[in-house]
């Protein structure tokens, strides 16, 4: 089935993706887990291209969670090296498509060579405004919210903020990327029905699209199918369906 983007009336401004199933994809083929991650990196490239084509402004991918540090050191190391080699291989595509790279998560916890390589591309793409590609790295939503609470408490202590004026907006403004709009669509591959500590605050009213497809098999067409499913959703935000007059 081929999808005609012209038929899609609503294109989400921000799509967030939980890229899951690399290990199972590899296991089914008798390959090592890192081979699955390598093939998964090609899917990131495909999704970025598809998003630019469809006019999606923000893409956030969950690449490494705070919990993923528990994985065997060999796999963690392989993932960090893959990040560097992927940036080397695909940076030109960010320039070609006017895509700005941003990172969300515990940047300081990443190995120095990874931080340096990331910073180079972050700086080189900082002036692009058409699209933003956000990689959630050493990211955990509960840590993000705890960090926000600390920043707010500090401001209250200094007298810069009154306790009674703290509202939803105050919390949102103290998250990692306060200027980025909440995702309208969240995609998770490989069929798991959970958030795994991803954007708990920001996904409050997002549409969820879960597919059984493993991340390495999730390419342009799969992304367009998700956009099409989003177009069929009826978003009510706690209200009621619009009545016919
Ligand atoms: C997702 O694939 C990539 C990361 C979490 C880094 P997994 O590695 O979780 O793959 P499965 O879930 O074991 O198949
Ligand atoms: C979620 O996948 C994290 C990323 C995609 C980076 P996991 O494979 O780590 O999540 P669980 O363990 O299935 O919840
Ligand atoms: Mg997984």
mmCIF file of C-alpha atoms and ligand atoms in Angstrom:
data_model
loop_
_atom_site.group_PDB
_atom_site.id
_atom_site.type_symbol
_atom_site.label_atom_id
_atom_site.label_comp_id
_atom_site.label_asym_id
_atom_site.label_seq_id
_atom_site.Cartn_x
_atom_site.Cartn_y
_atom_site.Cartn_z
ATOM 1 C CA UNK A 1 0.000 0.000 0.000
ATOM 2 C CA UNK A 2 1.454 3.313 -0.997
ATOM 3 C CA UNK A 3 0.403 6.465 0.820
ATOM 4 C CA UNK A 4 -0.184 9.758 -0.940
ATOM 5 C CA UNK A 5 0.982 12.491 1.435
ATOM 6 C CA UNK A 6 -1.351 14.947 -0.313
ATOM 7 C CA UNK A 7 -4.322 13.093 1.214
ATOM 8 C CA UNK A 8 -3.128 13.791 4.742
ATOM 9 C CA UNK A 9 -4.879 16.893 6.016
ATOM 10 C CA UNK A 10 -3.137 17.037 9.399
ATOM 11 C CA UNK A 11 0.605 16.661 9.679
ATOM 12 C CA UNK A 12 1.791 16.529 13.299
ATOM 13 C CA UNK A 13 4.287 19.229 14.143
ATOM 14 C CA UNK A 14 6.208 16.924 16.490
ATOM 15 C CA UNK A 15 6.508 13.127 16.339
ATOM 16 C CA UNK A 16 8.305 11.197 19.103
ATOM 17 C CA UNK A 17 9.525 7.636 18.554
ATOM 18 C CA UNK A 18 10.494 4.815 20.904
ATOM 19 C CA UNK A 19 12.848 2.833 18.681
ATOM 20 C CA UNK A 20 12.496 -0.684 20.032
ATOM 21 C CA UNK A 21 13.168 -4.215 18.771
ATOM 22 C CA UNK A 22 16.733 -4.001 17.444
ATOM 23 C CA UNK A 23 17.843 -6.939 19.600
ATOM 24 C CA UNK A 24 14.949 -9.186 18.590
ATOM 25 C CA UNK A 25 15.410 -8.276 14.933
ATOM 26 C CA UNK A 26 19.044 -9.394 15.157
ATOM 27 C CA UNK A 27 18.272 -12.508 17.194
ATOM 28 C CA UNK A 28 15.752 -13.706 14.593
ATOM 29 C CA UNK A 29 18.516 -13.534 11.996
ATOM 30 C CA UNK A 30 21.228 -15.135 14.122
ATOM 31 C CA UNK A 31 23.101 -11.819 14.266
ATOM 32 C CA UNK A 32 24.637 -9.974 17.241
ATOM 33 C CA UNK A 33 22.547 -7.311 19.018
ATOM 34 C CA UNK A 34 24.864 -4.592 17.739
ATOM 35 C CA UNK A 35 24.099 -5.662 14.158
ATOM 36 C CA UNK A 36 20.467 -4.922 15.007
ATOM 37 C CA UNK A 37 21.393 -1.480 16.311
ATOM 38 C CA UNK A 38 23.377 -0.797 13.120
ATOM 39 C CA UNK A 39 20.391 -1.663 10.959
ATOM 40 C CA UNK A 40 18.256 0.468 13.304
ATOM 41 C CA UNK A 41 20.493 3.456 12.588
ATOM 42 C CA UNK A 42 19.447 3.176 8.933
ATOM 43 C CA UNK A 43 15.833 3.468 10.046
ATOM 44 C CA UNK A 44 16.606 6.720 11.864
ATOM 45 C CA UNK A 45 17.980 8.043 8.616
ATOM 46 C CA UNK A 46 14.880 6.878 6.708
ATOM 47 C CA UNK A 47 12.487 8.411 9.237
ATOM 48 C CA UNK A 48 14.334 11.737 9.158
ATOM 49 C CA UNK A 49 14.057 11.823 5.407
ATOM 50 C CA UNK A 50 10.362 10.871 5.497
ATOM 51 C CA UNK A 51 9.613 13.467 8.172
ATOM 52 C CA UNK A 52 11.287 16.198 6.142
ATOM 53 C CA UNK A 53 9.286 15.119 3.097
ATOM 54 C CA UNK A 54 5.994 15.141 5.027
ATOM 55 C CA UNK A 55 6.716 18.491 6.669
ATOM 56 C CA UNK A 56 7.036 17.275 10.252
ATOM 57 C CA UNK A 57 8.987 19.962 12.099
ATOM 58 C CA UNK A 58 10.245 18.095 15.157
ATOM 59 C CA UNK A 59 11.363 14.468 15.460
ATOM 60 C CA UNK A 60 12.429 13.069 18.819
ATOM 61 C CA UNK A 61 13.957 9.604 18.977
ATOM 62 C CA UNK A 62 14.529 7.655 22.176
ATOM 63 C CA UNK A 63 18.026 6.288 21.559
ATOM 64 C CA UNK A 64 19.269 5.472 25.072
ATOM 65 C CA UNK A 65 17.396 5.560 28.373
ATOM 66 C CA UNK A 66 18.762 6.152 31.868
ATOM 67 C CA UNK A 67 17.879 2.484 32.447
ATOM 68 C CA UNK A 68 19.864 1.321 29.391
ATOM 69 C CA UNK A 69 23.128 1.929 31.346
ATOM 70 C CA UNK A 70 22.300 -1.413 32.997
ATOM 71 C CA UNK A 71 23.010 -3.283 29.749
ATOM 72 C CA UNK A 72 26.307 -5.200 29.342
ATOM 73 C CA UNK A 73 29.251 -2.759 28.917
ATOM 74 C CA UNK A 74 29.988 -4.250 25.507
ATOM 75 C CA UNK A 75 26.526 -3.300 24.220
ATOM 76 C CA UNK A 76 26.652 0.189 25.806
ATOM 77 C CA UNK A 77 30.067 0.754 24.250
ATOM 78 C CA UNK A 78 28.833 -0.509 20.875
ATOM 79 C CA UNK A 79 25.886 1.901 20.997
ATOM 80 C CA UNK A 80 28.133 4.869 21.848
ATOM 81 C CA UNK A 81 30.514 4.001 18.989
ATOM 82 C CA UNK A 82 27.545 3.610 16.651
ATOM 83 C CA UNK A 83 26.370 7.080 17.564
ATOM 84 C CA UNK A 84 29.718 8.536 16.506
ATOM 85 C CA UNK A 85 29.920 6.546 13.261
ATOM 86 C CA UNK A 86 26.303 7.424 12.376
ATOM 87 C CA UNK A 87 26.965 11.128 12.861
ATOM 88 C CA UNK A 88 30.051 10.837 10.660
ATOM 89 C CA UNK A 89 28.074 9.039 7.977
ATOM 90 C CA UNK A 90 24.843 11.078 7.995
ATOM 91 C CA UNK A 91 25.721 14.591 9.085
ATOM 92 C CA UNK A 92 25.608 15.792 5.481
ATOM 93 C CA UNK A 93 21.919 14.847 5.306
ATOM 94 C CA UNK A 94 21.187 17.201 8.191
ATOM 95 C CA UNK A 95 22.745 20.027 6.189
ATOM 96 C CA UNK A 96 20.989 18.996 2.967
ATOM 97 C CA UNK A 97 17.571 19.052 4.664
ATOM 98 C CA UNK A 98 18.056 22.041 7.006
ATOM 99 C CA UNK A 99 17.819 19.896 10.127
ATOM 100 C CA UNK A 100 19.019 21.143 13.510
ATOM 101 C CA UNK A 101 20.368 18.533 15.935
ATOM 102 C CA UNK A 102 19.510 18.794 19.639
ATOM 103 C CA UNK A 103 20.061 16.412 22.542
ATOM 104 C CA UNK A 104 17.888 15.814 25.582
ATOM 105 C CA UNK A 105 19.102 13.892 28.603
ATOM 106 C CA UNK A 106 22.122 13.619 30.890
ATOM 107 C CA UNK A 107 24.693 14.943 28.408
ATOM 108 C CA UNK A 108 27.490 14.998 31.024
ATOM 109 C CA UNK A 109 27.051 11.249 31.645
ATOM 110 C CA UNK A 110 28.036 10.375 28.061
ATOM 111 C CA UNK A 111 31.665 9.438 27.272
ATOM 112 C CA UNK A 112 33.801 12.446 26.321
ATOM 113 C CA UNK A 113 34.417 11.439 22.645
ATOM 114 C CA UNK A 114 30.624 11.097 22.191
ATOM 115 C CA UNK A 115 29.982 14.502 23.759
ATOM 116 C CA UNK A 116 32.632 16.116 21.581
ATOM 117 C CA UNK A 117 31.309 14.525 18.400
ATOM 118 C CA UNK A 118 27.721 15.483 19.247
ATOM 119 C CA UNK A 119 28.677 19.060 20.146
ATOM 120 C CA UNK A 120 30.360 19.499 16.774
ATOM 121 C CA UNK A 121 27.150 18.678 14.906
ATOM 122 C CA UNK A 122 24.937 20.555 17.387
ATOM 123 C CA UNK A 123 26.994 23.696 16.721
ATOM 124 C CA UNK A 124 27.210 23.135 12.955
ATOM 125 C CA UNK A 125 23.413 22.805 12.612
ATOM 126 C CA UNK A 126 22.308 25.330 15.278
ATOM 127 C CA UNK A 127 21.221 27.891 12.668
ATOM 128 C CA UNK A 128 18.731 25.621 10.865
ATOM 129 C CA UNK A 129 15.075 26.380 11.522
ATOM 130 C CA UNK A 130 13.117 24.124 9.116
ATOM 131 C CA UNK A 131 13.398 20.891 11.096
ATOM 132 C CA UNK A 132 14.703 19.791 14.489
ATOM 133 C CA UNK A 133 16.042 16.324 15.218
ATOM 134 C CA UNK A 134 16.149 15.587 18.935
ATOM 135 C CA UNK A 135 18.006 12.552 20.261
ATOM 136 C CA UNK A 136 16.993 11.470 23.764
ATOM 137 C CA UNK A 137 20.271 10.154 25.182
ATOM 138 C CA UNK A 138 20.737 8.923 28.715
ATOM 139 C CA UNK A 139 17.214 10.249 29.012
ATOM 140 C CA UNK A 140 14.692 9.415 31.703
ATOM 141 C CA UNK A 141 11.503 11.347 32.157
ATOM 142 C CA UNK A 142 11.407 10.962 35.935
ATOM 143 C CA UNK A 143 14.935 12.382 36.199
ATOM 144 C CA UNK A 144 13.915 15.232 33.892
ATOM 145 C CA UNK A 145 10.948 16.089 36.122
ATOM 146 C CA UNK A 146 13.052 15.754 39.302
ATOM 147 C CA UNK A 147 15.638 18.124 37.751
ATOM 148 C CA UNK A 148 12.866 20.602 36.940
ATOM 149 C CA UNK A 149 11.617 20.483 40.530
ATOM 150 C CA UNK A 150 15.156 21.181 41.797
ATOM 151 C CA UNK A 151 15.474 24.234 39.517
ATOM 152 C CA UNK A 152 12.095 25.536 40.658
ATOM 153 C CA UNK A 153 12.911 24.964 44.349
ATOM 154 C CA UNK A 154 16.150 26.895 43.886
ATOM 155 C CA UNK A 155 14.259 29.866 42.417
ATOM 156 C CA UNK A 156 11.764 29.815 45.292
ATOM 157 C CA UNK A 157 14.653 29.748 47.763
ATOM 158 C CA UNK A 158 16.249 32.766 46.085
ATOM 159 C CA UNK A 159 12.929 34.592 46.120
ATOM 160 C CA UNK A 160 12.693 34.680 42.325
ATOM 161 C CA UNK A 161 9.472 32.657 42.313
ATOM 162 C CA UNK A 162 6.481 32.399 44.667
ATOM 163 C CA UNK A 163 5.231 28.918 45.651
ATOM 164 C CA UNK A 164 1.648 29.870 44.955
ATOM 165 C CA UNK A 165 2.480 30.948 41.395
ATOM 166 C CA UNK A 166 3.816 27.487 40.422
ATOM 167 C CA UNK A 167 1.528 25.995 37.784
ATOM 168 C CA UNK A 168 1.736 23.567 34.814
ATOM 169 C CA UNK A 169 3.460 26.220 32.748
ATOM 170 C CA UNK A 170 6.194 26.610 35.402
ATOM 171 C CA UNK A 171 6.946 22.870 35.302
ATOM 172 C CA UNK A 172 6.959 22.817 31.474
ATOM 173 C CA UNK A 173 9.331 25.791 31.378
ATOM 174 C CA UNK A 174 11.889 23.965 33.525
ATOM 175 C CA UNK A 175 12.057 20.730 31.506
ATOM 176 C CA UNK A 176 15.100 20.045 29.282
ATOM 177 C CA UNK A 177 13.769 21.617 26.056
ATOM 178 C CA UNK A 178 11.081 24.114 27.112
ATOM 179 C CA UNK A 179 10.813 25.716 23.673
ATOM 180 C CA UNK A 180 9.866 22.454 21.917
ATOM 181 C CA UNK A 181 6.101 21.818 21.549
ATOM 182 C CA UNK A 182 4.650 18.596 22.991
ATOM 183 C CA UNK A 183 4.592 15.658 20.542
ATOM 184 C CA UNK A 184 1.201 15.150 18.897
ATOM 185 C CA UNK A 185 2.080 11.592 17.913
ATOM 186 C CA UNK A 186 4.140 8.965 19.751
ATOM 187 C CA UNK A 187 5.211 5.861 17.838
ATOM 188 C CA UNK A 188 6.579 2.733 19.512
ATOM 189 C CA UNK A 189 7.908 -0.147 17.455
ATOM 190 C CA UNK A 190 8.089 -3.863 18.331
ATOM 191 C CA UNK A 191 4.730 -4.056 20.042
ATOM 192 C CA UNK A 192 5.462 -3.232 23.704
ATOM 193 C CA UNK A 193 2.601 -1.371 25.356
ATOM 194 C CA UNK A 194 4.598 0.849 27.708
ATOM 195 C CA UNK A 195 6.340 4.214 27.894
ATOM 196 C CA UNK A 196 9.611 3.009 29.465
ATOM 197 C CA UNK A 197 10.172 6.389 31.162
ATOM 198 C CA UNK A 198 9.824 8.439 27.939
ATOM 199 C CA UNK A 199 8.380 11.995 28.011
ATOM 200 C CA UNK A 200 5.807 11.316 30.751
ATOM 201 C CA UNK A 201 4.853 14.994 31.025
ATOM 202 C CA UNK A 202 4.980 15.877 27.332
ATOM 203 C CA UNK A 203 2.910 12.898 26.114
ATOM 204 C CA UNK A 204 -0.127 13.665 28.313
ATOM 205 C CA UNK A 205 -2.390 14.251 25.327
ATOM 206 C CA UNK A 206 -0.423 12.681 22.470
ATOM 207 C CA UNK A 207 -1.851 10.021 20.190
ATOM 208 C CA UNK A 208 -0.100 6.649 20.576
ATOM 209 C CA UNK A 209 0.694 4.444 17.600
ATOM 210 C CA UNK A 210 2.121 1.034 18.454
ATOM 211 C CA UNK A 211 3.291 -1.260 15.688
ATOM 212 C CA UNK A 212 4.640 -4.827 15.900
ATOM 213 C CA UNK A 213 7.293 -3.956 13.298
ATOM 214 C CA UNK A 214 10.811 -4.085 14.739
ATOM 215 C CA UNK A 215 12.680 -0.784 14.555
ATOM 216 C CA UNK A 216 15.216 -1.940 11.879
ATOM 217 C CA UNK A 217 12.239 -2.677 9.569
ATOM 218 C CA UNK A 218 10.512 0.655 10.255
ATOM 219 C CA UNK A 219 11.268 2.743 7.167
ATOM 220 C CA UNK A 220 9.632 5.585 5.150
ATOM 221 C CA UNK A 221 6.425 3.736 4.261
ATOM 222 C CA UNK A 222 5.898 2.614 7.872
ATOM 223 C CA UNK A 223 6.292 6.219 9.035
ATOM 224 C CA UNK A 224 3.746 7.420 6.469
ATOM 225 C CA UNK A 225 1.324 4.715 7.662
ATOM 226 C CA UNK A 226 1.636 6.092 11.187
ATOM 227 C CA UNK A 227 0.876 9.598 9.893
ATOM 228 C CA UNK A 228 -2.165 8.235 8.100
ATOM 229 C CA UNK A 229 -3.405 6.550 11.290
ATOM 230 C CA UNK A 230 -2.928 9.851 13.119
ATOM 231 C CA UNK A 231 -5.170 11.511 10.519
ATOM 232 C CA UNK A 232 -7.981 9.111 11.430
ATOM 233 C CA UNK A 233 -7.815 9.881 15.163
ATOM 234 C CA UNK A 234 -10.411 12.035 16.854
ATOM 235 C CA UNK A 235 -8.606 14.175 19.409
ATOM 236 C CA UNK A 236 -11.022 15.411 22.072
ATOM 237 C CA UNK A 237 -8.772 16.660 24.907
ATOM 238 C CA UNK A 238 -11.371 15.718 27.510
ATOM 239 C CA UNK A 239 -14.198 17.454 25.660
ATOM 240 C CA UNK A 240 -16.955 15.786 23.648
ATOM 241 C CA UNK A 241 -17.171 14.956 19.975
ATOM 242 C CA UNK A 242 -18.328 17.927 17.904
ATOM 243 C CA UNK A 243 -22.088 17.623 17.388
ATOM 244 C CA UNK A 244 -23.654 17.953 13.950
ATOM 245 C CA UNK A 245 -25.779 21.160 13.858
HETATM 246 C C1 LIG B 1 16.062 -0.595 21.054
HETATM 247 O O1 LIG B 1 16.215 -1.936 20.781
HETATM 248 C C2 LIG B 1 17.369 0.146 21.128
HETATM 249 C C3 LIG B 1 17.760 0.551 22.502
HETATM 250 C C4 LIG B 1 17.024 0.440 23.573
HETATM 251 C C5 LIG B 1 19.087 1.128 22.652
HETATM 252 P P1 LIG B 1 16.475 -2.989 21.934
HETATM 253 O O2 LIG B 1 17.934 -3.155 22.104
HETATM 254 O O3 LIG B 1 15.727 -2.642 23.166
HETATM 255 O O4 LIG B 1 15.860 -4.288 21.260
HETATM 256 P P2 LIG B 1 15.039 -5.441 21.975
HETATM 257 O O5 LIG B 1 13.910 -4.794 22.728
HETATM 258 O O6 LIG B 1 15.990 -6.147 22.881
HETATM 259 O O7 LIG B 1 14.544 -6.300 20.849
HETATM 260 C C1 LIG B 2 13.109 1.860 25.530
HETATM 261 O O1 LIG B 2 13.428 0.583 25.081
HETATM 262 C C2 LIG B 2 14.312 2.761 25.477
HETATM 263 C C3 LIG B 2 14.777 3.076 24.136
HETATM 264 C C4 LIG B 2 14.167 2.783 23.024
HETATM 265 C C5 LIG B 2 16.005 3.823 24.107
HETATM 266 P P1 LIG B 2 13.860 -0.567 26.097
HETATM 267 O O2 LIG B 2 13.976 -1.811 25.290
HETATM 268 O O3 LIG B 2 15.027 -0.150 26.889
HETATM 269 O O4 LIG B 2 12.592 -0.611 27.071
HETATM 270 P P2 LIG B 2 11.987 -1.802 27.907
HETATM 271 O O5 LIG B 2 13.108 -2.404 28.671
HETATM 272 O O6 LIG B 2 11.393 -2.756 26.929
HETATM 273 O O7 LIG B 2 10.947 -1.153 28.764
HETATM 274 MG MG1 LIG B 3 13.867 -3.116 23.887
#
